[in-house]
Amino acid sequence: MRKVFVKSRELVVPGTLLAQGPFKAGRGTFKEGSRIYSTVVGLVDVRGDLVRVIPLEGPYMPEVGDSVIGKVVDVKFSGWTVDIGAPYQASLRVQDATEERIDLMKTDLRKIFDIGDVIYAKIKGYNEVNQIDLMTKGMPFRGGPLRGGQIVEVTPSKVPRLIGKGGSMITMIKKLTNTRIIVGQNGWVWISGPNDELERLAIAAIMKVNRESHTQGLTDRVKEFIMGHLRELKERGVIEEVPSEGGEES
Amino acid sequence: MMGRPEGLKLIDENGRRIDGRKKYELRPISMEVNVLKNADGSAYVEWGKNKILAAVYGPREIHPKHLQRPDRGILRVRYNMAPFSVEDRKKPGPDRRSVEISKVIRGALEPALILEMFPRTAVDIFIEVLQADAGTRVAGIAAASLALADAGIPMRDIVSACAAGKIDGEIVLDLNKDEDNYGEADVPLAIMPMKNDITLLQMDGYLTREEFMEAVRLAIKGAKAVYQKQREALKRKYLAVAEEVAGNE
């Protein structure tokens, strides 16, 4: 007997009975007997026999292969300790940091990454004892450090929404605001723009996506939002021209 | 009871209590989540004259290392009353009472949390009582449980709580300060409503076995009403945004 008690994309809270019968309990759910309950506040997603809840809040859980943005919190003898917003701190070893061989006796690791530097890294390993290993070798921008710019945090589960289908959302924000944006899968977003106003506008747009991620027609609304502010900025003489509405290749 | 004002009647001839409530009526309750910017999750609850703020941080790595549990995360709770929360200034800092309440609240919330998902970490809950008017531990549990859900920490259920008690020989729901001070007994209780699991049950005062069972049944009913409010409060945060968006179009 299969029974689903909720609609797809319905907002649920922890402890809500979602389904009964031969279902698989996906993320954000737990199974007791043949019943599946939600464990988080989120949106229900039923696909075939898999029931899961996409959380609207929650900590970042690392997965091997994720590209994340992190902040160096400590420089050790042969590596770095990095905060990536997960429950555990991550570590980056010298041999995973750069292509060239580094003589630990002769090099000051602070010259590569110093405390407070923002890096763009890939998760190389995440094991049973919750040790997170990072790798900056082979990453875009050589993994950083990313100079200037700002970091904002969005809920990790909303990152796909921020990027959009085929990158549509983030490309649109980047083009219209003329900023450089790097989205880490841990929900940390690095933004650097030609001036404060545009940078702030891009951040406002990103936070709007974060806040309204569970609603429909978001891309159009965000575009509207940015265009409105761009026109205002033009009037104030901050920018010379409002980019074309279509966001075509330029 | 001691120091009871002359002629004070907790229940009048019409069956109304001193604040005008009926026997089985809760005080007005309002809840809001996500009230603190820097906490991972937070909630603010007004329960009659109680005003309570709860904040959740974590899961995060803890030091010293010997506190870590290799198989699960740990839960730490701090219940604290502000010096201005009661009529006579309360000496700040933890005392015997607040240490005990912190401990029982931890016990009330722990069964609901799936901490096995976060080994070697801690989840910290801070419950600040800004204004107290009896029943702060149950209001604190309700607030903390909302803050946990708001932080996105996986839970089996939302923990809900309520108290019942005995005043002037009658079992009533949700005592206020005067009823607590001059009444005969107070029974705070916390449940996980999905399966009716009781996670906290205390009693202060004297009740017969029958009265006790009646108080427990009544408190469970009250807690279920609180549970509905908690669900609403959690959903409201997102539904408000959805409505606002729909309204603009």
Short mmCIF file of C-alpha atoms in Angstrom, two decimals:
data_model
loop_
_atom_site.label_atom_id
_atom_site.label_comp_id
_atom_site.label_asym_id
_atom_site.label_seq_id
_atom_site.Cartn_x
_atom_site.Cartn_y
_atom_site.Cartn_z
CA MET A 1 0.00 0.00 0.00
CA ARG A 2 1.45 3.32 -1.07
CA LYS A 3 0.17 6.57 0.25
CA VAL A 4 1.58 10.08 0.05
CA PHE A 5 0.11 12.51 2.54
CA VAL A 6 1.56 15.73 1.17
CA LYS A 7 1.59 17.59 -2.13
CA SER A 8 4.78 18.03 -4.08
CA ARG A 9 6.67 21.19 -3.09
CA GLU A 10 4.52 21.53 0.01
CA LEU A 11 6.08 23.35 2.95
CA VAL A 12 6.54 20.95 5.85
CA VAL A 13 7.99 21.13 9.37
CA PRO A 14 9.90 18.46 11.33
CA GLY A 15 7.79 15.48 12.34
CA THR A 16 5.28 15.79 9.50
CA LEU A 17 4.06 12.44 8.18
CA LEU A 18 4.95 12.41 4.50
CA ALA A 19 4.27 8.95 3.12
CA GLN A 20 3.52 5.38 4.00
CA GLY A 21 4.46 2.25 2.10
CA PRO A 22 7.47 1.00 0.12
CA PHE A 23 9.21 4.35 -0.22
CA LYS A 24 12.85 5.23 0.21
CA ALA A 25 13.61 7.87 2.80
CA GLY A 26 15.83 10.48 1.17
CA ARG A 27 17.54 13.49 2.67
CA GLY A 28 15.62 15.48 5.20
CA THR A 29 13.45 12.53 6.17
CA PHE A 30 13.55 9.49 8.42
CA LYS A 31 11.73 6.21 8.34
CA GLU A 32 9.94 4.50 11.17
CA GLY A 33 8.29 1.22 10.27
CA SER A 34 6.74 1.92 6.90
CA ARG A 35 6.13 5.59 7.56
CA ILE A 36 8.32 8.42 6.41
CA TYR A 37 8.52 11.66 8.37
CA SER A 38 10.21 14.95 7.66
CA THR A 39 13.15 16.06 9.85
CA VAL A 40 13.55 19.65 8.67
CA VAL A 41 11.62 22.69 7.56
CA GLY A 42 11.55 22.43 3.81
CA LEU A 43 9.80 21.57 0.57
CA VAL A 44 8.69 18.02 -0.19
CA ASP A 45 9.99 16.30 -3.30
CA VAL A 46 8.60 12.91 -4.30
CA ARG A 47 10.23 11.22 -7.29
CA GLY A 48 9.28 7.63 -8.00
CA ASP A 49 9.75 5.85 -4.70
CA LEU A 50 12.15 8.40 -3.24
CA VAL A 51 10.75 10.87 -0.75
CA ARG A 52 12.93 13.74 0.33
CA VAL A 53 12.65 17.20 1.82
CA ILE A 54 14.73 20.04 0.45
CA PRO A 55 15.68 22.03 3.53
CA LEU A 56 15.12 25.78 3.67
CA GLU A 57 17.71 26.18 6.43
CA GLY A 58 20.54 24.12 7.73
CA PRO A 59 24.25 23.55 7.99
CA TYR A 60 26.46 22.73 5.02
CA MET A 61 27.35 19.05 4.79
CA PRO A 62 30.48 18.55 2.71
CA GLU A 63 30.52 16.22 -0.27
CA VAL A 64 33.56 15.09 -2.21
CA GLY A 65 33.86 17.08 -5.40
CA ASP A 66 32.08 20.20 -4.17
CA SER A 67 33.70 23.51 -4.99
CA VAL A 68 33.61 25.72 -1.96
CA ILE A 69 34.75 29.11 -0.77
CA GLY A 70 36.68 29.13 2.46
CA LYS A 71 38.56 31.40 4.78
CA VAL A 72 42.00 30.51 6.10
CA VAL A 73 41.91 30.48 9.89
CA ASP A 74 45.34 29.07 10.67
CA VAL A 75 48.67 28.40 9.00
CA LYS A 76 50.27 25.17 10.20
CA PHE A 77 53.71 23.68 9.58
CA SER A 78 52.72 21.95 6.35
CA GLY A 79 49.27 23.17 5.56
CA TRP A 80 46.34 25.38 6.43
CA THR A 81 43.17 25.16 8.46
CA VAL A 82 40.20 26.52 6.58
CA ASP A 83 36.69 27.48 7.65
CA ILE A 84 34.15 26.48 5.01
CA GLY A 85 31.02 26.95 7.07
CA ALA A 86 30.63 23.21 7.74
CA PRO A 87 30.32 21.77 11.26
CA TYR A 88 33.97 20.76 10.97
CA GLN A 89 37.03 22.73 9.95
CA ALA A 90 38.74 21.71 6.75
CA SER A 91 42.43 21.27 6.11
CA LEU A 92 44.51 22.02 3.08
CA ARG A 93 47.91 20.38 2.72
CA VAL A 94 50.84 21.97 0.91
CA GLN A 95 51.01 19.28 -1.76
CA ASP A 96 47.32 19.86 -2.56
CA ALA A 97 47.71 23.62 -2.68
CA THR A 98 49.96 24.27 -5.66
CA GLU A 99 51.52 22.50 -8.62
CA GLU A 100 55.08 23.44 -7.83
CA ARG A 101 57.09 21.53 -5.22
CA ILE A 102 57.53 23.46 -2.07
CA ASP A 103 60.43 23.16 0.28
CA LEU A 104 58.94 23.58 3.70
CA MET A 105 62.28 24.65 5.14
CA LYS A 106 62.68 27.52 2.73
CA THR A 107 59.13 28.72 2.08
CA ASP A 108 56.92 30.74 4.32
CA LEU A 109 53.48 29.27 3.83
CA ARG A 110 52.00 32.65 4.64
CA LYS A 111 53.28 33.83 1.28
CA ILE A 112 50.90 31.37 -0.38
CA PHE A 113 47.83 31.68 1.84
CA ASP A 114 47.77 33.81 4.95
CA ILE A 115 45.28 33.92 7.79
CA GLY A 116 42.13 35.66 6.62
CA ASP A 117 42.67 34.87 2.94
CA VAL A 118 39.66 33.75 0.96
CA ILE A 119 40.26 30.66 -1.14
CA TYR A 120 38.32 28.74 -3.74
CA ALA A 121 38.86 25.02 -3.22
CA LYS A 122 37.53 21.62 -4.10
CA ILE A 123 36.67 19.02 -1.49
CA LYS A 124 39.16 16.24 -2.04
CA GLY A 125 38.11 13.97 0.76
CA TYR A 126 35.57 13.72 3.53
CA ASN A 127 35.91 10.63 5.69
CA GLU A 128 34.24 8.81 8.55
CA VAL A 129 36.08 10.77 11.19
CA ASN A 130 34.80 13.96 9.63
CA GLN A 131 38.13 15.18 8.40
CA ILE A 132 37.66 17.45 5.40
CA ASP A 133 40.54 17.67 2.95
CA LEU A 134 40.64 20.47 0.43
CA MET A 135 42.52 20.99 -2.81
CA THR A 136 43.23 24.26 -4.56
CA LYS A 137 45.51 22.71 -7.19
CA GLY A 138 43.87 22.99 -10.60
CA MET A 139 41.10 25.29 -9.42
CA PRO A 140 40.18 28.47 -11.32
CA PHE A 141 42.20 31.50 -10.16
CA ARG A 142 44.72 28.99 -8.76
CA GLY A 143 42.39 28.71 -5.81
CA GLY A 144 42.97 32.27 -4.74
CA PRO A 145 43.52 34.07 -2.55
CA LEU A 146 40.60 36.07 -3.84
CA ARG A 147 41.56 39.70 -3.35
CA GLY A 148 39.04 42.40 -2.56
CA GLY A 149 35.35 41.77 -2.90
CA GLN A 150 32.95 40.63 -0.23
CA ILE A 151 31.55 37.34 1.03
CA VAL A 152 27.89 36.76 1.71
CA GLU A 153 26.31 33.58 2.96
CA VAL A 154 23.24 31.89 1.55
CA THR A 155 21.63 28.67 2.74
CA PRO A 156 23.60 25.81 1.14
CA SER A 157 20.46 24.07 -0.08
CA LYS A 158 19.54 27.17 -2.06
CA VAL A 159 22.76 27.25 -4.08
CA PRO A 160 21.19 25.41 -7.07
CA ARG A 161 18.44 28.04 -7.11
CA LEU A 162 21.00 30.84 -7.02
CA ILE A 163 22.87 29.34 -9.94
CA GLY A 164 19.67 28.61 -11.87
CA LYS A 165 19.07 26.25 -14.76
CA GLY A 166 22.31 26.08 -16.70
CA GLY A 167 23.60 29.02 -14.68
CA SER A 168 20.82 31.32 -15.89
CA MET A 169 20.25 33.16 -12.63
CA ILE A 170 23.84 33.82 -11.66
CA THR A 171 24.87 34.74 -15.23
CA MET A 172 22.04 37.24 -15.35
CA ILE A 173 23.07 38.83 -12.05
CA LYS A 174 26.72 38.95 -13.13
CA LYS A 175 25.94 40.51 -16.51
CA LEU A 176 23.49 43.11 -15.34
CA THR A 177 25.58 44.26 -12.40
CA ASN A 178 28.91 43.82 -14.16
CA THR A 179 30.35 42.02 -11.14
CA ARG A 180 32.51 38.95 -10.67
CA ILE A 181 30.74 36.34 -8.57
CA ILE A 182 31.95 32.97 -7.38
CA VAL A 183 29.38 30.71 -5.76
CA GLY A 184 30.70 28.02 -3.44
CA GLN A 185 28.53 24.98 -2.91
CA ASN A 186 28.82 25.63 0.82
CA GLY A 187 26.65 28.68 0.31
CA TRP A 188 29.45 31.19 0.57
CA VAL A 189 29.42 33.64 -2.30
CA TRP A 190 32.29 35.92 -3.24
CA ILE A 191 31.37 39.13 -5.05
CA SER A 192 33.61 41.77 -6.52
CA GLY A 193 32.31 44.68 -8.57
CA PRO A 194 33.67 47.76 -10.28
CA ASN A 195 32.20 49.97 -7.56
CA ASP A 196 30.42 49.79 -4.24
CA GLU A 197 26.96 50.45 -5.61
CA LEU A 198 27.01 47.62 -8.13
CA GLU A 199 28.56 45.28 -5.61
CA ARG A 200 25.82 46.11 -3.14
CA LEU A 201 23.16 45.66 -5.81
CA ALA A 202 24.50 42.21 -6.69
CA ILE A 203 24.49 41.27 -3.00
CA ALA A 204 20.93 42.53 -2.61
CA ALA A 205 19.89 40.42 -5.61
CA ILE A 206 21.59 37.33 -4.16
CA MET A 207 19.94 37.83 -0.78
CA LYS A 208 16.60 38.22 -2.55
CA VAL A 209 17.11 34.84 -4.19
CA ASN A 210 18.01 33.40 -0.79
CA ARG A 211 14.91 34.82 0.85
CA GLU A 212 12.43 33.99 -1.90
CA SER A 213 13.93 30.72 -3.11
CA HIS A 214 10.72 28.79 -2.45
CA THR A 215 8.56 30.97 -4.73
CA GLN A 216 7.74 30.84 -8.43
CA GLY A 217 8.93 33.14 -11.21
CA LEU A 218 11.98 34.22 -9.29
CA THR A 219 14.38 34.87 -12.18
CA ASP A 220 12.07 37.43 -13.76
CA ARG A 221 11.48 39.13 -10.45
CA VAL A 222 15.19 39.36 -9.72
CA LYS A 223 15.80 40.78 -13.19
CA GLU A 224 13.08 43.36 -12.62
CA PHE A 225 14.62 44.18 -9.24
CA ILE A 226 18.10 44.72 -10.68
CA MET A 227 16.86 46.70 -13.68
CA GLY A 228 14.89 49.01 -11.42
CA HIS A 229 17.93 49.74 -9.33
CA LEU A 230 20.17 50.12 -12.36
CA ARG A 231 17.91 52.82 -13.78
CA GLU A 232 18.10 54.59 -10.47
CA LEU A 233 21.89 54.31 -10.44
CA LYS A 234 22.01 55.76 -13.93
CA GLU A 235 19.99 58.76 -12.83
CA ARG A 236 22.43 59.31 -10.01
CA GLY A 237 25.25 59.08 -12.51
CA VAL A 238 26.92 56.06 -10.94
CA ILE A 239 26.76 54.09 -14.17
CA GLU A 240 26.69 55.44 -17.69
CA GLU A 241 24.30 52.99 -19.26
CA VAL A 242 21.73 50.46 -18.21
CA PRO A 243 22.65 47.10 -19.80
CA SER A 244 20.16 45.76 -22.32
CA GLU A 245 17.19 43.99 -20.78
CA GLY A 246 17.65 40.72 -22.66
CA GLY A 247 20.98 40.01 -21.11
CA GLU A 248 22.26 38.74 -24.49
CA GLU A 249 25.87 37.88 -25.09
CA SER A 250 27.89 41.05 -25.14
CA MET B 1 -0.19 28.43 51.30
CA MET B 2 2.31 30.71 52.92
CA GLY B 3 1.89 34.44 52.48
CA ARG B 4 -1.34 34.10 50.64
CA PRO B 5 -3.19 37.42 50.67
CA GLU B 6 -6.36 37.43 52.81
CA GLY B 7 -9.46 36.46 50.88
CA LEU B 8 -7.66 35.84 47.57
CA LYS B 9 -9.78 33.59 45.41
CA LEU B 10 -8.04 31.98 42.47
CA ILE B 11 -11.32 30.88 40.95
CA ASP B 12 -14.40 33.09 41.31
CA GLU B 13 -18.04 32.00 41.58
CA ASN B 14 -18.42 32.10 37.78
CA GLY B 15 -15.55 29.66 37.35
CA ARG B 16 -13.23 32.38 36.04
CA ARG B 17 -9.59 32.62 37.10
CA ILE B 18 -7.90 35.81 38.30
CA ASP B 19 -6.86 36.80 34.78
CA GLY B 20 -10.35 36.04 33.45
CA ARG B 21 -9.50 32.70 31.87
CA LYS B 22 -11.63 29.58 32.06
CA LYS B 23 -10.25 26.45 33.69
CA TYR B 24 -8.96 24.84 30.51
CA GLU B 25 -7.81 27.95 28.72
CA LEU B 26 -4.24 28.79 27.70
CA ARG B 27 -2.82 32.26 28.04
CA PRO B 28 -2.46 34.14 24.73
CA ILE B 29 0.64 32.90 22.91
CA SER B 30 2.56 34.48 20.08
CA MET B 31 5.66 33.08 18.43
CA GLU B 32 8.13 34.25 15.86
CA VAL B 33 11.18 32.55 14.37
CA ASN B 34 14.40 33.94 12.95
CA VAL B 35 14.57 37.01 15.15
CA LEU B 36 18.35 37.07 15.65
CA LYS B 37 20.70 37.71 12.78
CA ASN B 38 23.86 36.13 14.12
CA ALA B 39 22.40 32.93 15.52
CA ASP B 40 21.97 29.88 13.27
CA GLY B 41 18.39 29.67 14.48
CA SER B 42 16.30 31.70 16.86
CA ALA B 43 12.80 32.22 18.18
CA TYR B 44 10.89 34.65 20.34
CA VAL B 45 7.89 33.53 22.33
CA GLU B 46 5.38 35.56 24.30
CA TRP B 47 3.28 33.34 26.48
CA GLY B 48 0.97 35.40 28.65
CA LYS B 49 3.37 37.74 30.43
CA ASN B 50 6.36 35.48 29.73
CA LYS B 51 8.79 36.84 27.18
CA ILE B 52 11.42 34.40 26.06
CA LEU B 53 14.18 34.50 23.49
CA ALA B 54 15.94 31.34 22.32
CA ALA B 55 19.04 31.10 20.14
CA VAL B 56 20.69 28.04 18.59
CA TYR B 57 24.28 27.80 17.41
CA GLY B 58 25.80 24.84 15.66
CA PRO B 59 26.40 22.04 15.02
CA ARG B 60 29.98 23.17 15.58
CA GLU B 61 33.23 21.59 16.64
CA ILE B 62 33.87 21.70 20.34
CA HIS B 63 36.92 22.09 22.47
CA PRO B 64 38.24 20.78 24.82
CA LYS B 65 38.33 17.59 22.84
CA HIS B 66 37.34 15.31 25.71
CA LEU B 67 33.83 16.69 25.54
CA GLN B 68 33.42 15.38 21.99
CA ARG B 69 31.53 12.17 21.45
CA PRO B 70 32.91 10.19 18.52
CA ASP B 71 29.50 8.73 17.64
CA ARG B 72 27.17 11.70 18.05
CA GLY B 73 26.88 15.39 18.64
CA ILE B 74 26.11 16.73 22.08
CA LEU B 75 23.46 19.19 23.12
CA ARG B 76 24.20 22.02 25.53
CA VAL B 77 21.45 24.14 27.00
CA ARG B 78 21.69 27.31 29.03
CA TYR B 79 18.51 28.61 30.59
CA ASN B 80 19.02 32.03 32.04
CA MET B 81 16.78 34.60 33.66
CA ALA B 82 17.55 38.24 33.09
CA PRO B 83 18.00 40.24 36.31
CA PHE B 84 14.99 42.37 35.33
CA SER B 85 12.74 39.41 34.44
CA VAL B 86 11.10 39.21 37.87
CA GLU B 87 9.68 41.75 40.28
CA ASP B 88 12.58 41.73 42.74
CA ARG B 89 15.88 41.93 40.87
CA LYS B 90 17.35 38.49 40.34
CA LYS B 91 21.05 38.11 41.01
CA PRO B 92 22.58 37.53 37.58
CA GLY B 93 24.27 34.29 36.63
CA PRO B 94 23.41 30.64 36.99
CA ASP B 95 21.92 29.48 40.27
CA ARG B 96 20.67 26.15 41.57
CA ARG B 97 17.29 26.59 39.91
CA SER B 98 18.49 27.63 36.47
CA VAL B 99 21.13 24.90 36.37
CA GLU B 100 18.43 22.34 37.05
CA ILE B 101 16.06 23.80 34.49
CA SER B 102 18.83 23.83 31.88
CA LYS B 103 19.38 20.17 32.58
CA VAL B 104 15.73 19.14 32.32
CA ILE B 105 15.24 21.18 29.15
CA ARG B 106 18.22 19.41 27.60
CA GLY B 107 16.59 16.12 28.51
CA ALA B 108 13.31 17.30 27.00
CA LEU B 109 14.83 18.28 23.66
CA GLU B 110 17.50 15.63 23.19
CA PRO B 111 15.20 12.73 22.19
CA ALA B 112 13.87 14.76 19.27
CA LEU B 113 17.24 15.64 17.80
CA ILE B 114 19.09 13.44 15.34
CA LEU B 115 22.54 14.25 16.65
CA GLU B 116 24.08 11.04 15.31
CA MET B 117 24.42 12.94 12.03
CA PHE B 118 26.99 15.28 13.50
CA PRO B 119 29.63 13.35 15.47
CA ARG B 120 32.15 15.34 17.52
CA THR B 121 30.09 18.49 17.45
CA ALA B 122 27.89 20.43 19.83
CA VAL B 123 24.62 22.22 19.38
CA ASP B 124 24.26 25.10 21.79
CA ILE B 125 20.93 26.48 22.90
CA PHE B 126 20.60 29.70 24.85
CA ILE B 127 17.25 30.45 26.44
CA GLU B 128 16.93 33.95 27.85
CA VAL B 129 13.93 34.73 29.98
CA LEU B 130 13.32 38.45 29.56
CA GLN B 131 10.14 38.52 31.58
CA ALA B 132 8.87 35.72 33.78
CA ASP B 133 5.34 34.90 34.86
CA ALA B 134 5.32 31.17 35.72
CA GLY B 135 5.73 28.39 33.20
CA THR B 136 9.01 29.69 31.82
CA ARG B 137 10.48 26.23 31.41
CA VAL B 138 7.67 25.06 29.14
CA ALA B 139 7.72 28.33 27.21
CA GLY B 140 11.50 27.98 27.00
CA ILE B 141 11.17 24.48 25.57
CA ALA B 142 8.66 25.69 22.99
CA ALA B 143 10.98 28.53 21.99
CA ALA B 144 14.12 26.37 21.91
CA SER B 145 12.43 23.76 19.78
CA LEU B 146 11.36 26.41 17.28
CA ALA B 147 14.89 27.82 17.20
CA LEU B 148 16.28 24.32 16.52
CA ALA B 149 13.91 23.84 13.59
CA ASP B 150 14.81 27.31 12.35
CA ALA B 151 18.50 26.38 12.47
CA GLY B 152 17.73 23.42 10.20
CA ILE B 153 18.96 20.84 12.68
CA PRO B 154 17.34 17.49 11.82
CA MET B 155 14.64 16.53 14.32
CA ARG B 156 12.23 13.65 14.68
CA ASP B 157 9.56 16.01 15.89
CA ILE B 158 8.99 19.49 17.23
CA VAL B 159 8.98 19.35 21.02
CA SER B 160 6.02 21.06 22.50
CA ALA B 161 5.29 21.82 26.14
CA CYS B 162 2.67 23.06 28.53
CA ALA B 163 1.88 22.98 32.25
CA ALA B 164 -1.20 22.11 34.25
CA GLY B 165 -1.80 22.56 37.95
CA LYS B 166 -4.17 22.63 40.86
CA ILE B 167 -5.62 25.82 42.28
CA ASP B 168 -8.36 26.09 44.88
CA GLY B 169 -8.91 22.34 44.58
CA GLU B 170 -9.41 22.30 40.83
CA ILE B 171 -7.16 21.05 38.06
CA VAL B 172 -6.52 23.85 35.57
CA LEU B 173 -4.33 24.46 32.55
CA ASP B 174 -1.30 26.74 32.31
CA LEU B 175 -0.81 28.47 35.68
CA ASN B 176 0.25 32.09 35.88
CA LYS B 177 2.46 33.58 38.57
CA ASP B 178 -0.18 34.09 41.28
CA GLU B 179 -1.76 30.70 40.62
CA ASP B 180 1.67 29.11 40.81
CA ASN B 181 2.55 30.90 44.06
CA TYR B 182 -0.74 30.40 45.88
CA GLY B 183 -1.99 27.25 44.18
CA GLU B 184 -1.52 23.67 45.33
CA ALA B 185 0.47 22.06 42.52
CA ASP B 186 2.19 22.65 39.19
CA VAL B 187 2.85 19.94 36.57
CA PRO B 188 5.03 21.04 33.64
CA LEU B 189 5.22 18.59 30.76
CA ALA B 190 6.88 18.36 27.33
CA ILE B 191 5.86 16.01 24.53
CA MET B 192 6.77 14.99 21.02
CA PRO B 193 3.24 15.25 19.64
CA MET B 194 3.58 12.91 16.64
CA LYS B 195 3.87 9.85 18.84
CA ASN B 196 2.73 11.26 22.16
CA ASP B 197 6.12 10.66 23.78
CA ILE B 198 6.57 12.52 27.04
CA THR B 199 10.06 14.02 27.31
CA LEU B 200 9.64 16.09 30.44
CA LEU B 201 7.35 15.59 33.38
CA GLN B 202 7.78 17.28 36.72
CA MET B 203 5.54 17.97 39.66
CA ASP B 204 5.72 20.56 42.38
CA GLY B 205 3.11 20.36 45.15
CA TYR B 206 0.60 17.75 46.20
CA LEU B 207 -1.83 15.84 43.99
CA THR B 208 -3.67 12.57 44.37
CA ARG B 209 -3.00 9.91 41.79
CA GLU B 210 -6.29 10.74 39.98
CA GLU B 211 -5.60 14.46 40.04
CA PHE B 212 -2.12 13.86 38.72
CA MET B 213 -3.39 11.81 35.80
CA GLU B 214 -5.98 14.46 35.03
CA ALA B 215 -3.30 17.17 35.11
CA VAL B 216 -1.08 15.16 32.75
CA ARG B 217 -3.92 14.60 30.29
CA LEU B 218 -4.81 18.26 30.43
CA ALA B 219 -1.20 19.39 29.93
CA ILE B 220 -0.88 17.09 26.91
CA LYS B 221 -3.94 18.74 25.40
CA GLY B 222 -2.43 22.13 26.08
CA ALA B 223 0.89 21.10 24.56
CA LYS B 224 -0.90 19.98 21.39
CA ALA B 225 -2.50 23.40 21.07
CA VAL B 226 0.97 24.92 21.52
CA TYR B 227 2.27 22.52 18.86
CA GLN B 228 -0.18 23.93 16.31
CA LYS B 229 1.07 27.42 17.07
CA GLN B 230 4.66 26.28 16.67
CA ARG B 231 3.92 24.78 13.25
CA GLU B 232 2.19 27.97 12.17
CA ALA B 233 5.09 30.11 13.36
CA LEU B 234 7.61 28.00 11.43
CA LYS B 235 5.59 28.08 8.24
CA ARG B 236 4.69 31.73 8.56
CA LYS B 237 8.26 32.83 7.93
CA TYR B 238 8.15 31.35 4.43
CA LEU B 239 4.47 31.80 3.62
CA ALA B 240 4.76 35.50 4.45
CA VAL B 241 7.49 35.85 1.82
CA ALA B 242 5.46 33.87 -0.72
CA GLU B 243 2.40 36.03 -0.10
CA GLU B 244 4.35 39.24 -0.28
CA VAL B 245 5.77 38.12 -3.62
CA ALA B 246 2.35 37.12 -4.95
CA GLY B 247 0.91 40.43 -3.77
CA ASN B 248 3.42 42.40 -5.81
CA GLU B 249 2.43 40.79 -9.06
#
